[in-house]
Coordinates of C-alpha atoms in Angstrom, one line a residue:
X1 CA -41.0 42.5 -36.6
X2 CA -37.0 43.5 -36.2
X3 CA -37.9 43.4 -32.7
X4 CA -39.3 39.6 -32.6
X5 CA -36.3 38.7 -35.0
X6 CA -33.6 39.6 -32.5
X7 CA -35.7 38.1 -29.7
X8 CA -35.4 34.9 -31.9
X9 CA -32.1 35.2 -32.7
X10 CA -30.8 35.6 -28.8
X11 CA -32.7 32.9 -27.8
X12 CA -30.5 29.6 -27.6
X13 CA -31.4 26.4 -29.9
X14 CA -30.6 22.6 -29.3
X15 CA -30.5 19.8 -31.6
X16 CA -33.8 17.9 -31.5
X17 CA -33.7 14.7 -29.6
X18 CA -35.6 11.7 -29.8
X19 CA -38.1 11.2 -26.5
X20 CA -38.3 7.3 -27.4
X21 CA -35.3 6.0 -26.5
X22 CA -34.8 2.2 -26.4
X23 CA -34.6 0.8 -23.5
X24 CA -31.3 -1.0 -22.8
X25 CA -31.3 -4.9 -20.8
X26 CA -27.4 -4.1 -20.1
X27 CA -26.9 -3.0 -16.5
X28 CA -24.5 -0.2 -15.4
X29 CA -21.3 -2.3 -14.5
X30 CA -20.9 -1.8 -10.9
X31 CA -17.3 -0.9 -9.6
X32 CA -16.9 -4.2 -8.3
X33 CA -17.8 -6.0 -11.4
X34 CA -15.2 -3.8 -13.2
X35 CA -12.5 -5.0 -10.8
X36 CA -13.2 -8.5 -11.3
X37 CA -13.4 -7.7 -15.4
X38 CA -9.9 -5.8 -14.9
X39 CA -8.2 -9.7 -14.5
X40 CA -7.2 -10.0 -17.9
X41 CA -4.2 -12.3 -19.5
X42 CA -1.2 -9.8 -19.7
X43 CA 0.0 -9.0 -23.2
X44 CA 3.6 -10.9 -22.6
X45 CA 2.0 -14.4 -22.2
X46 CA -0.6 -16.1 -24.0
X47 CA -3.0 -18.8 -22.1
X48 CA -1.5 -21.8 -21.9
X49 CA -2.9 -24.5 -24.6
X50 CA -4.7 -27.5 -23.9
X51 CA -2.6 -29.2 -26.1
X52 CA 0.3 -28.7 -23.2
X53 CA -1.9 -30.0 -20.5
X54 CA -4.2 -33.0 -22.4
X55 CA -5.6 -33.9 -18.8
X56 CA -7.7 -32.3 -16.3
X57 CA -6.3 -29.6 -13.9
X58 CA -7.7 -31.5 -10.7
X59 CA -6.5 -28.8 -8.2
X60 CA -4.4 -25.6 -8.4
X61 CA -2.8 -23.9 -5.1
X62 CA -1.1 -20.6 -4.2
X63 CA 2.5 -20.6 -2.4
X64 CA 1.8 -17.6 0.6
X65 CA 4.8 -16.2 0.4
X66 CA 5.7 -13.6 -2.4
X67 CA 5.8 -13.8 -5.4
X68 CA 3.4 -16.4 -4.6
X69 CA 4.3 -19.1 -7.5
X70 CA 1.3 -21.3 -7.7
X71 CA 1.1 -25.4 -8.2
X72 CA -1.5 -27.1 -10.3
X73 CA -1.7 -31.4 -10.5
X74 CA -2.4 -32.7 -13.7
X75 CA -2.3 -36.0 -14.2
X76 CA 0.9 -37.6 -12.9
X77 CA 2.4 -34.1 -12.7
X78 CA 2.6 -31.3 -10.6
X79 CA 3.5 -28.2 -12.5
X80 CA 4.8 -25.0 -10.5
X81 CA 4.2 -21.5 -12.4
X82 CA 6.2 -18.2 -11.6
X83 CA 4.3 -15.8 -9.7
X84 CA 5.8 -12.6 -11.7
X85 CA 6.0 -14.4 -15.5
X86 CA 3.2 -16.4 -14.9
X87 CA 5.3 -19.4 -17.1
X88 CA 5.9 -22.9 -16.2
X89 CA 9.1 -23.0 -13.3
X90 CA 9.6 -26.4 -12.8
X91 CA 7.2 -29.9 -13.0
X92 CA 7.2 -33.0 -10.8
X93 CA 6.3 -35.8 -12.8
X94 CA 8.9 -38.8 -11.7
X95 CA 7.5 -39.1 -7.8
X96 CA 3.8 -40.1 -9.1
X97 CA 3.0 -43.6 -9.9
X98 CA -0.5 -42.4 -11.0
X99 CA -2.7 -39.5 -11.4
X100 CA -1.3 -36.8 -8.8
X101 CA -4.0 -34.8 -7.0
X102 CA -5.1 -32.0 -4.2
X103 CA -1.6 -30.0 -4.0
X104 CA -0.8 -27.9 -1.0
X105 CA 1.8 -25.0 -0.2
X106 CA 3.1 -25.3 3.7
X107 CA 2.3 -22.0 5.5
X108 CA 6.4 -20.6 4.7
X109 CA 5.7 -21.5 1.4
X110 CA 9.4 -24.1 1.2
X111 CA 7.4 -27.3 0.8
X112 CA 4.8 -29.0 -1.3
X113 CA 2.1 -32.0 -0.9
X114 CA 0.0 -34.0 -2.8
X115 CA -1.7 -37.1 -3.1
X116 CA -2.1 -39.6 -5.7
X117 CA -5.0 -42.6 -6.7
X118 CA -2.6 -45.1 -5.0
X119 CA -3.2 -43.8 -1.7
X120 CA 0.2 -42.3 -1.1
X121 CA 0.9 -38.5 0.1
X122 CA 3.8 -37.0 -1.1
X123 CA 6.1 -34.1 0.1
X124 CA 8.6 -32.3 -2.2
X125 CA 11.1 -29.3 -1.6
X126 CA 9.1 -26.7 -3.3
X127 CA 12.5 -25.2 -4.7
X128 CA 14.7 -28.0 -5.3
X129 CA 11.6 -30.1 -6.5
X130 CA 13.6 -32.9 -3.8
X131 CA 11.2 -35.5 -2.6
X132 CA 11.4 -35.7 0.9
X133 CA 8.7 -38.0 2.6
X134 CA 5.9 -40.7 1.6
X135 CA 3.0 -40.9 3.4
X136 CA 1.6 -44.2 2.9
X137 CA -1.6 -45.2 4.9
X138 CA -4.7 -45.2 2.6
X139 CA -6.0 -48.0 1.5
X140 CA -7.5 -46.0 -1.6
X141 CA -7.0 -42.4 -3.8
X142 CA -5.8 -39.7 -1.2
X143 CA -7.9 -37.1 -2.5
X144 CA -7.5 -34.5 0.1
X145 CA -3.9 -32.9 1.0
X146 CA -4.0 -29.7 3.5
X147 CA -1.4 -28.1 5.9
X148 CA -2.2 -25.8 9.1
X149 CA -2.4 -22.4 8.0
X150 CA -1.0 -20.8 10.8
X151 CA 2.1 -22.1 12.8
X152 CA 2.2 -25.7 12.4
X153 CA 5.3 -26.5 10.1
X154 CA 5.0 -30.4 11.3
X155 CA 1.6 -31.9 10.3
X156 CA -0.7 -32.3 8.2
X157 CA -4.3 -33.9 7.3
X158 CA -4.9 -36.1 4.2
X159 CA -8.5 -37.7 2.9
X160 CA -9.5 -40.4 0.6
X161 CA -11.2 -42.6 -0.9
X162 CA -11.3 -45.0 2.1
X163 CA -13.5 -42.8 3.9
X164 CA -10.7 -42.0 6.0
X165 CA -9.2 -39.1 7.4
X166 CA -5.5 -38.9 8.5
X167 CA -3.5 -36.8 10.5
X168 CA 0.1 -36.7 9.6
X169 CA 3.7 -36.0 11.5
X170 CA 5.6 -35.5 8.4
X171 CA 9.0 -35.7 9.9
X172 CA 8.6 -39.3 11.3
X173 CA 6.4 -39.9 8.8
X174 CA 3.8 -41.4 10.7
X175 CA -0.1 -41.4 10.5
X176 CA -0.6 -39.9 14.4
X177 CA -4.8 -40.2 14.4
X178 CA -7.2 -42.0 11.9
X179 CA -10.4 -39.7 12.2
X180 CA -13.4 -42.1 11.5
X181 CA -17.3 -41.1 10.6
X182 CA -17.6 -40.7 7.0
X183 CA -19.2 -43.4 5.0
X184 CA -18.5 -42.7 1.6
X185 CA -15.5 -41.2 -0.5
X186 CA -13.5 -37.9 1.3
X187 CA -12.9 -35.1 -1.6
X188 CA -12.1 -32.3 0.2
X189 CA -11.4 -30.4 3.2
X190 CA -9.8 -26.9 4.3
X191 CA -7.8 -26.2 7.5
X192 CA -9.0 -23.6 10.3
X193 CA -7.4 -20.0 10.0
X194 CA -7.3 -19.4 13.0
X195 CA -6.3 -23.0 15.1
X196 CA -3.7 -25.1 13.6
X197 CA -5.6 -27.8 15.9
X198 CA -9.2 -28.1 13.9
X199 CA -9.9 -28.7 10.2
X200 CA -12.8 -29.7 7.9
X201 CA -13.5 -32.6 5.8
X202 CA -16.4 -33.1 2.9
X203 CA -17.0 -36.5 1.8
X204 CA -19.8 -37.9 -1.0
X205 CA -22.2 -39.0 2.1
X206 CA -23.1 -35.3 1.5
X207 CA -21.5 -34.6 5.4
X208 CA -19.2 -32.3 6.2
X209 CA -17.1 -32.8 9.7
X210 CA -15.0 -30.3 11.4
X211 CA -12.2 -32.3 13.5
X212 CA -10.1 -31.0 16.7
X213 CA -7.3 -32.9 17.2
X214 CA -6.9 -32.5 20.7
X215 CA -10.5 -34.6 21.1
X216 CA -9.6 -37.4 18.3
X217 CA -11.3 -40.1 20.4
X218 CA -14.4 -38.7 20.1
X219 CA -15.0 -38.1 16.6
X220 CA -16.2 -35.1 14.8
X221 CA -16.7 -32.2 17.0
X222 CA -19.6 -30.9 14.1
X223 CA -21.5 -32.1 11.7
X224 CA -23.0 -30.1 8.6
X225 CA -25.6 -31.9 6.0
X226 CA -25.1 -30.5 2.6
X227 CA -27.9 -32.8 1.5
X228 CA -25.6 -33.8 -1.7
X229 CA -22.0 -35.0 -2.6
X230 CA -19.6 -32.5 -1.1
X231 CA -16.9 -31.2 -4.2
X232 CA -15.5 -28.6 -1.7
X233 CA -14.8 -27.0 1.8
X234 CA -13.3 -23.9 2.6
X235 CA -13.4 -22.1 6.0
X236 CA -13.6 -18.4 5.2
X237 CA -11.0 -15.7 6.9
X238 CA -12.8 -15.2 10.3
X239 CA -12.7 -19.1 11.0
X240 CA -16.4 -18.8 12.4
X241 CA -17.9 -19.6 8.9
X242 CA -17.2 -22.3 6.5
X243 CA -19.0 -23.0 2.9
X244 CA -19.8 -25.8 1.2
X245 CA -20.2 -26.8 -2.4
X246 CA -21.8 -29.7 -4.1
X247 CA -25.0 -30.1 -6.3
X248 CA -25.7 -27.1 -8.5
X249 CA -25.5 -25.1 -4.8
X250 CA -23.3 -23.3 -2.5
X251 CA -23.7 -23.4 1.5
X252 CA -22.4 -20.9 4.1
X253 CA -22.4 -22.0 7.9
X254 CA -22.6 -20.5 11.2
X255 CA -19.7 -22.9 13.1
X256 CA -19.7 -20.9 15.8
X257 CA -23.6 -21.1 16.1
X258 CA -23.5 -24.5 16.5
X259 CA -23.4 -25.6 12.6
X260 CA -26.5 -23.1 11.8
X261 CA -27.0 -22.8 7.6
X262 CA -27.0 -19.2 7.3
X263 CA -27.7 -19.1 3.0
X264 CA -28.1 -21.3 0.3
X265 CA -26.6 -20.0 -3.2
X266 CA -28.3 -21.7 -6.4
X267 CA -26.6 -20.1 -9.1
X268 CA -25.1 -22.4 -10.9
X269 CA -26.6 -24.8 -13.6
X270 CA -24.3 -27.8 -13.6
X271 CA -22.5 -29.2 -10.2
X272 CA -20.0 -26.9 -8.5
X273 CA -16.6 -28.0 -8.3
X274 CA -14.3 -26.1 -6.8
X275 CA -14.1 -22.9 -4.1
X276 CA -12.0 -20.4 -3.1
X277 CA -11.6 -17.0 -1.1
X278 CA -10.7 -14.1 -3.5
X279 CA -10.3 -10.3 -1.9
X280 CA -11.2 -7.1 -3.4
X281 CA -7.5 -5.9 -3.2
X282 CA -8.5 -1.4 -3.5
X283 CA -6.2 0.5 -1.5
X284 CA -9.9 2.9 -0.3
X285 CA -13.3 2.9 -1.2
X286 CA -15.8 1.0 0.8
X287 CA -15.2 -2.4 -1.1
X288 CA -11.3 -2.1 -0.1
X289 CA -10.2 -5.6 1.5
X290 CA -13.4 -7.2 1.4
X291 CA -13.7 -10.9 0.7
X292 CA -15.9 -12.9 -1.6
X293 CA -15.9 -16.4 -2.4
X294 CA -15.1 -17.2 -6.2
X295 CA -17.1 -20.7 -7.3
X296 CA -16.7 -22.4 -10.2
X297 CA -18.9 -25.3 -12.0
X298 CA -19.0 -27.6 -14.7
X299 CA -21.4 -25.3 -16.6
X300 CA -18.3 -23.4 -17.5
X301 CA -19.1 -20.0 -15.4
X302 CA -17.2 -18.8 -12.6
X303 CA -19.3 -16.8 -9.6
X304 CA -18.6 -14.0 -6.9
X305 CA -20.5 -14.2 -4.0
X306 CA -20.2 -11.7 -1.3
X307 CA -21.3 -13.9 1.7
X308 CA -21.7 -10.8 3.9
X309 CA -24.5 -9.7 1.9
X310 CA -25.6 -13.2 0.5
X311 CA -26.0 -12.0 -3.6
X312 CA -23.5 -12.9 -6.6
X313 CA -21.8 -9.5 -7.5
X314 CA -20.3 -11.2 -11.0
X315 CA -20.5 -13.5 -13.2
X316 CA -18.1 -14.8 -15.8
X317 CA -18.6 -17.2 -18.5
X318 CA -15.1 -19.8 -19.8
X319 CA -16.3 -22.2 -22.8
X320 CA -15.3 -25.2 -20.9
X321 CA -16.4 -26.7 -17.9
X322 CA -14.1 -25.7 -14.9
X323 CA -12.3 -28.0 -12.2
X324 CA -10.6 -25.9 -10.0
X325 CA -9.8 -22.1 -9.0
X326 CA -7.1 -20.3 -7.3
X327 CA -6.7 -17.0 -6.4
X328 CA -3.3 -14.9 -4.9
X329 CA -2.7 -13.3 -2.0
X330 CA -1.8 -10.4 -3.2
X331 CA -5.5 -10.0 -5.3
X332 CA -3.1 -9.7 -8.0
X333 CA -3.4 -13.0 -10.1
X334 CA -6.7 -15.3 -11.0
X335 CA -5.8 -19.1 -12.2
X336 CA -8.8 -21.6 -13.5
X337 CA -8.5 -24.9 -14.5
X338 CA -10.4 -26.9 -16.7
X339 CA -11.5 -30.6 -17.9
X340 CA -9.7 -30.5 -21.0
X341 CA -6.0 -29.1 -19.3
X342 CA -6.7 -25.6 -20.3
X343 CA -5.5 -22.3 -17.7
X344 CA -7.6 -19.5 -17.6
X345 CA -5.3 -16.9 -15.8
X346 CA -6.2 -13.3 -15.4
X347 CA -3.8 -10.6 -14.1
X348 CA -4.9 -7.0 -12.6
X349 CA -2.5 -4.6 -13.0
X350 CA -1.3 -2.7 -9.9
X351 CA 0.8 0.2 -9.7
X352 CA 4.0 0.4 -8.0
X353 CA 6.3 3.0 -6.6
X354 CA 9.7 3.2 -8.5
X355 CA 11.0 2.3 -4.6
X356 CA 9.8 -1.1 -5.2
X357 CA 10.8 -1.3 -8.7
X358 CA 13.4 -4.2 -7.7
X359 CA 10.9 -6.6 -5.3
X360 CA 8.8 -7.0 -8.8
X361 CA 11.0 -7.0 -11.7
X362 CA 9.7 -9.6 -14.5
X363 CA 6.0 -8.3 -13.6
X364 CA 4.4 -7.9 -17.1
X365 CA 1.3 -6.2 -15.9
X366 CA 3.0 -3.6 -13.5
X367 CA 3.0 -0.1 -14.2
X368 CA 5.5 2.4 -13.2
X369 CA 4.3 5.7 -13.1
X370 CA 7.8 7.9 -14.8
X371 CA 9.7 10.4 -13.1
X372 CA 8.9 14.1 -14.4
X373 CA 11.3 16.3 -15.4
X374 CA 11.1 19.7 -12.8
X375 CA 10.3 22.4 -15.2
X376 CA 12.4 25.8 -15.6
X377 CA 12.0 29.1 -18.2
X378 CA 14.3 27.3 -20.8
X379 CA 11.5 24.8 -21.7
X380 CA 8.9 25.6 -23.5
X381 CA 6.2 23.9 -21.4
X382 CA 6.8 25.9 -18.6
X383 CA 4.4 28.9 -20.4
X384 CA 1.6 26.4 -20.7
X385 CA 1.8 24.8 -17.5
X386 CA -1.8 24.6 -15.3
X387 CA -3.8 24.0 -18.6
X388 CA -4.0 21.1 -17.4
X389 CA -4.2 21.2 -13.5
X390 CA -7.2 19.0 -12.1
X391 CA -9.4 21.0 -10.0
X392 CA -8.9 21.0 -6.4
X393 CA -12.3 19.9 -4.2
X394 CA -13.0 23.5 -2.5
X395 CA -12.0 25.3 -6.5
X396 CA -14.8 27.2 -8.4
X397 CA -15.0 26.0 -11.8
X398 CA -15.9 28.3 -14.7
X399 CA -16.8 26.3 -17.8
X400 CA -16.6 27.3 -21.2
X401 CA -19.8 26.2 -23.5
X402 CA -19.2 23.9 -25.7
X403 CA -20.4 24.9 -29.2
X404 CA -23.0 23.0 -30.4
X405 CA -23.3 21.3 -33.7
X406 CA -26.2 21.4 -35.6
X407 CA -27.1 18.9 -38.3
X408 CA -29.1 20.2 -41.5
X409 CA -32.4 19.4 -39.9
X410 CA -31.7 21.4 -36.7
X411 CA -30.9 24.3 -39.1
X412 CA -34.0 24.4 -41.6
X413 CA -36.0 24.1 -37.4
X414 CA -33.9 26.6 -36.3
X415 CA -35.5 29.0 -39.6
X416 CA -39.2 27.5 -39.6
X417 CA -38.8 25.8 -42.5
X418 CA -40.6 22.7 -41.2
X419 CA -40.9 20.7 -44.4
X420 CA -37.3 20.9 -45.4
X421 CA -36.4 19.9 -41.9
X422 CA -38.6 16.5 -42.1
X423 CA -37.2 15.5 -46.0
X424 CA -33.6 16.6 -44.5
X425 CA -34.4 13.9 -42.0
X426 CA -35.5 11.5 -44.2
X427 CA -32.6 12.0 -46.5
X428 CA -30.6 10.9 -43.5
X429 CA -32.0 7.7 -43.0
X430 CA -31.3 7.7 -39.1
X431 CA -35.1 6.4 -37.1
X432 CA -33.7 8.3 -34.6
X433 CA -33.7 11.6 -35.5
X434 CA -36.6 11.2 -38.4
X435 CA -38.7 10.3 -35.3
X436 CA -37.1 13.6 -33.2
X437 CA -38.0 15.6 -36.0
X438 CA -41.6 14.7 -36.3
X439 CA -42.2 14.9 -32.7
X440 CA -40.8 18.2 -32.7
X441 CA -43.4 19.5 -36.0
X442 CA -46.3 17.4 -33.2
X443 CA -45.3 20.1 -30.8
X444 CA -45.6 23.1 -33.3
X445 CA -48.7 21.3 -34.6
X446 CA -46.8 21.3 -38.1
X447 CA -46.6 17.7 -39.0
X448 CA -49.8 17.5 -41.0
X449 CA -49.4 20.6 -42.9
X450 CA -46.0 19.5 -43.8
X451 CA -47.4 15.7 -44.8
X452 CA -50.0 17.6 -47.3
X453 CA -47.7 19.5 -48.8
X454 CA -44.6 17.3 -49.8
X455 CA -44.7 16.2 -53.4
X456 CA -44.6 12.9 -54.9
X457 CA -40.9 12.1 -54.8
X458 CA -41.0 13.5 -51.0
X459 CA -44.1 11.2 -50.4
X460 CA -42.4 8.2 -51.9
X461 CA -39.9 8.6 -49.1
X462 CA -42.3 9.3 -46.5
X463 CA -43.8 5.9 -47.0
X464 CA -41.2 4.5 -47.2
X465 CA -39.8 5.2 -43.8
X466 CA -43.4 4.3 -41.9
X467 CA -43.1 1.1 -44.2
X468 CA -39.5 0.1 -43.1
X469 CA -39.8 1.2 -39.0
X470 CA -43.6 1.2 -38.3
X471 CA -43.7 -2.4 -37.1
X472 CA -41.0 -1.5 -35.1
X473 CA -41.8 -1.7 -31.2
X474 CA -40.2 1.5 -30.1
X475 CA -41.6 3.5 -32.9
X476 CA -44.7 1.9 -33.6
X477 CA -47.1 3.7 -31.2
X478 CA -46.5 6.5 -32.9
X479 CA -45.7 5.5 -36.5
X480 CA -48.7 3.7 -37.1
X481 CA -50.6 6.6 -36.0
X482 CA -48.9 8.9 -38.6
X483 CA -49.1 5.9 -41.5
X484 CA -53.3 6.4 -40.6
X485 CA -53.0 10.2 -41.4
X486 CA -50.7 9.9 -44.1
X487 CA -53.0 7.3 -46.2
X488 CA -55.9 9.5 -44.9
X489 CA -54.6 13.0 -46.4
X490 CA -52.9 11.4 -49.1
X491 CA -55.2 8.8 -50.8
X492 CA -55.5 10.4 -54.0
X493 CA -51.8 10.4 -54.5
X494 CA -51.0 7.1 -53.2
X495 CA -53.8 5.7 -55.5
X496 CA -52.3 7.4 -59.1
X497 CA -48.9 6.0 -58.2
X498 CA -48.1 2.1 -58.8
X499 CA -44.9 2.7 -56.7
X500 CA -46.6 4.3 -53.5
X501 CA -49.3 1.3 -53.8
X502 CA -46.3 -0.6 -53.8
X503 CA -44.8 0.5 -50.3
X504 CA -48.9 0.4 -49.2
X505 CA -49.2 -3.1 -50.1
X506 CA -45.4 -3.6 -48.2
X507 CA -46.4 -2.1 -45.2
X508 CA -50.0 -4.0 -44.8
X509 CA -48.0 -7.1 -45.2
X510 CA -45.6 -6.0 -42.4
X511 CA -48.5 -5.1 -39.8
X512 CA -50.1 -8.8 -40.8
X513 CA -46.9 -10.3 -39.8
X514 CA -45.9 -8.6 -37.1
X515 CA -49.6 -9.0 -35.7
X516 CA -49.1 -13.3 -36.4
X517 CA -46.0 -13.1 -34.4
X518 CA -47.6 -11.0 -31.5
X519 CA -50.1 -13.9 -31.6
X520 CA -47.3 -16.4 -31.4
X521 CA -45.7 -14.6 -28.7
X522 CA -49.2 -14.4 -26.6
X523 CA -50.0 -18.2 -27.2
X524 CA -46.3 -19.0 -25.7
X525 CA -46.8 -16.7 -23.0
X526 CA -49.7 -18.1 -22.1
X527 CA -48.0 -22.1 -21.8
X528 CA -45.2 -20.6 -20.1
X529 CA -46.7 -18.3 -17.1
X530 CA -48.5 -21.1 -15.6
X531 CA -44.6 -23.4 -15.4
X532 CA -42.8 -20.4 -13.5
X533 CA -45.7 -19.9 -11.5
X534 CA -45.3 -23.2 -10.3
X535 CA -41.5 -23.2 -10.3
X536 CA -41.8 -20.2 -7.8
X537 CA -43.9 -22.1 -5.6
X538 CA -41.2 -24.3 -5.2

């Protein structure tokens, strides 16, 4: 018997765990997702009210040189932000002589266009704020205001209303080609990345036309059919694909396959307005400088599409619906705007060697790792240090156990005293580990014996768990099965007691309406099933 006792005694206990375990809808965030999540609004500004901006931001734009200030046109105004404080630098509001829209950094980042509803196109010192030139050739609202991305400091291309597309000399300010073939209003357009000669244009005849200067006489080079009103055009990084948003949908194309559609991206709900090319800015990893292609909609959610594996890697929701989207250079700052003039901007923070303290002074959300004192014998932290040394990759690591903590349950287990463990259990009112217990007394094929011998009190209690968490659908297999042995063993005692009747009557009540609502839910099922059966034929 001493023998068996020490045998016991050696042997090593655990706390009882529950085996049904609810099953959680929330997916593991991937490590992408949690980089797009780390864009959050840095503790030294607040978002910017919509009671600042009372009109839509109809287009926001990135300057791309460092610090990269960005431009956003709201109605007769062009605001510029700081790239480091994020705050408003400097508006343009006297130039307009109505709404101002489409604004556009030059590729060295020293001069600004836009159009406005009149027609005109408009280009301002982006420092000074000096207006410099006037662009006047459209007949309607220029919607569409791009420069070359590359080289080309001279040019650039404007759309509008007038189904026209215009190419620009800004220093003689003079319309050089008038690029004819759209049939209804031009919205948008993007320039080539990699040929300051070719551009794209969308327009609401739901075409998209890619132009090369150097054949103007002939038209559009392309054609792409987005089959509805195109909101946006942007040519992604390697110039051979472009994508296209309008409708609830977002196209990418094959240019250099001769204009093939390569995926079609239904995501959104409510018509997508705005595009642009964000980059997943890790210095390693295997997501390090990729690109995806942020989207936003009217239904108020932005999306992240990696278009090299055509699926949405996140998903955020804004409570209002969203206009237009902008994202830095340096993957360090995320701007949204919205119908009612609200920003949504989101900073990541990066860190930053103390060598380059000085380029980014005024950066709220940069950390600076300190400078650590070199330790000698006359501190006291030089006897303690290692403790806390990270293990090297080829170490050998030698753990020390962690002592375990045993609730009261655990203990009367750990002793055999099975019916003190279950009313300890029930005394804690936690599902979880009343239902960990019982399985536990299942597997020593002690539940029963401990169910016939608890008194009334303990019975009352009893009861009055299976009443409260039977009808529960993680429990209920095996609560309801219990509740049957329970009224089975203990009918006598439930029927001399008005208070366990009571919980009886409860709990028959509970079933009844949990078995109407599994009804309910059958009878919907049923009306539903055959809608997305046909919805998936389609």
């Amino acid at each position: 018997m001493a023998e068996d006792e020490s045998r016991i005694s050696i042997a090593k206990t655990f706390p009882v765990k529950p085996k049904l375990r609810p099953t959680s809808n929330k997916a593991t965030p991937t490590p992408e997702s949690k980089y797009w999540k780390s864009f959050k609004i840095p503790k030294d500004i607040e978002t910017i009210p919509s009671k600042s901006f009372i009109y839509p931001i109809t287009s926001i734009a990135f300057s791309p040189i460092a610090p990269h200030d960005f431009a956003a046109t709201h109605s007769a105004n062009i605001t510029i932000f700081s790239g480091k404080t994020l705050e408003p630098k400097s508006t343009i509001a006297s130039a307009f002589a109505d709404s101002a829209t489409s604004a556009a950094f030059r590729c060295d980042g020293k001069l600004l266009a836009a159009g406005d509803l009149t027609g005109t196109v408009h280009v301002f010192d982006a420092k000074s704020r000096t207006h410099l030139r006037r662009l006047k050739g459209h007949a309607s609202a220029a919607r569409l205001v791009r420069y070359p991305r590359a080289d080309d400091k001279f040019h650039l291309f404007s759309g509008g209303d007038d189904s026209v597309v215009k190419y620009w000399d800004v220093t003689t300010e003079t319309c050089l080609f008038d690029l004819l073939g759209h049939k209804d209003y031009v919205r948008c357009g993007d320039a080539s990345p990699v040929s300051d000669d070719m551009f794209a244009s969308g327009s609401y005849d739901h075409k998209v036309r890619i132009w090369d200067i150097r054949v103007s006489n002939s038209g559009s080079v392309m054609e792409l059919n987005h089959e509805k009103p195109v909101e946006s055009v942007l040519y992604l990084p390697s110039g051979g694909l472009i994508a296209t948003a309008g409708g609830n949908f977002v196209k990418i194309w094959d240019v250099i396959g001769g204009g093939k559609l390569l995926y079609s991206m239904e995501s959104h709900n409510k018509t997508v307005t705005s595009l642009c090319v964000g980059k997943i800015g890790k210095e390693s990893g295997e997501e390090a400088q990729q690109y995806r292609i942020l989207s936003v909609s009217l239904d108020g959610y932005m999306k992240v599409f990696d278009y090299a594996k055509f699926k949405i890697t996140h998903s955020m929701r804004f409570p209002n619906p969203l206009l237009s989207v902008g994202f830095s250079p340096d993957c360090s700052t995320r701007v949204i705007g919205t119908s009612n003039g609200t920003f949504y901007i989101g900073r990541r923070k990066v860190n930053v060697q103390s060598d380059d303290l000085a380029d980014v002074v005024g950066l709220g959300a940069v950390e600076v790792e300190p400078e650590r004192r070199v330790l000698r014998p006359t501190y006291f932290r030089y006897f303690h240090r290692g403790q806390n040394t990270k293990p090297a990759e080829g170490d050998y690591l030698i753990t020390r156990p962690k002592k375990l903590k045993f609730a009261e349950h655990d203990k009367f287990l750990k002793k055999f005293r099975h019916k003190e463990a279950l009313v300890a259990a029930l005394s804690g009112k936690n599902p979880e580990n009343v239902v960990a217990v019982m399985e536990e007394l299942v597997a020593r094929k002690k539940l029963l014996k401990c169910v016939s011998n608890l008194d009334g009190e303990e019975l009352g209690l009893l009861l009055g768990f299976l009443q409260k968490y039977s009808t529960m659908p993680r429990y209920a297999g095996f609560l309801m099965r219990l509740t049957d042995k329970v009224v089975e063993t203990r009918a006598e005692d439930i029927g001399s007691s008005d208070q366990l009747r009571g919980i009886i009557r409860n709990l028959r009540r509970d079933v009844e309406e949990e078995i109407r609502i599994q009804q309910s839910m059958q009878e919907i099922q049923g009306i539903i099933s055959p809608m997305l059966r046909i919805a998936a034929r389609r």
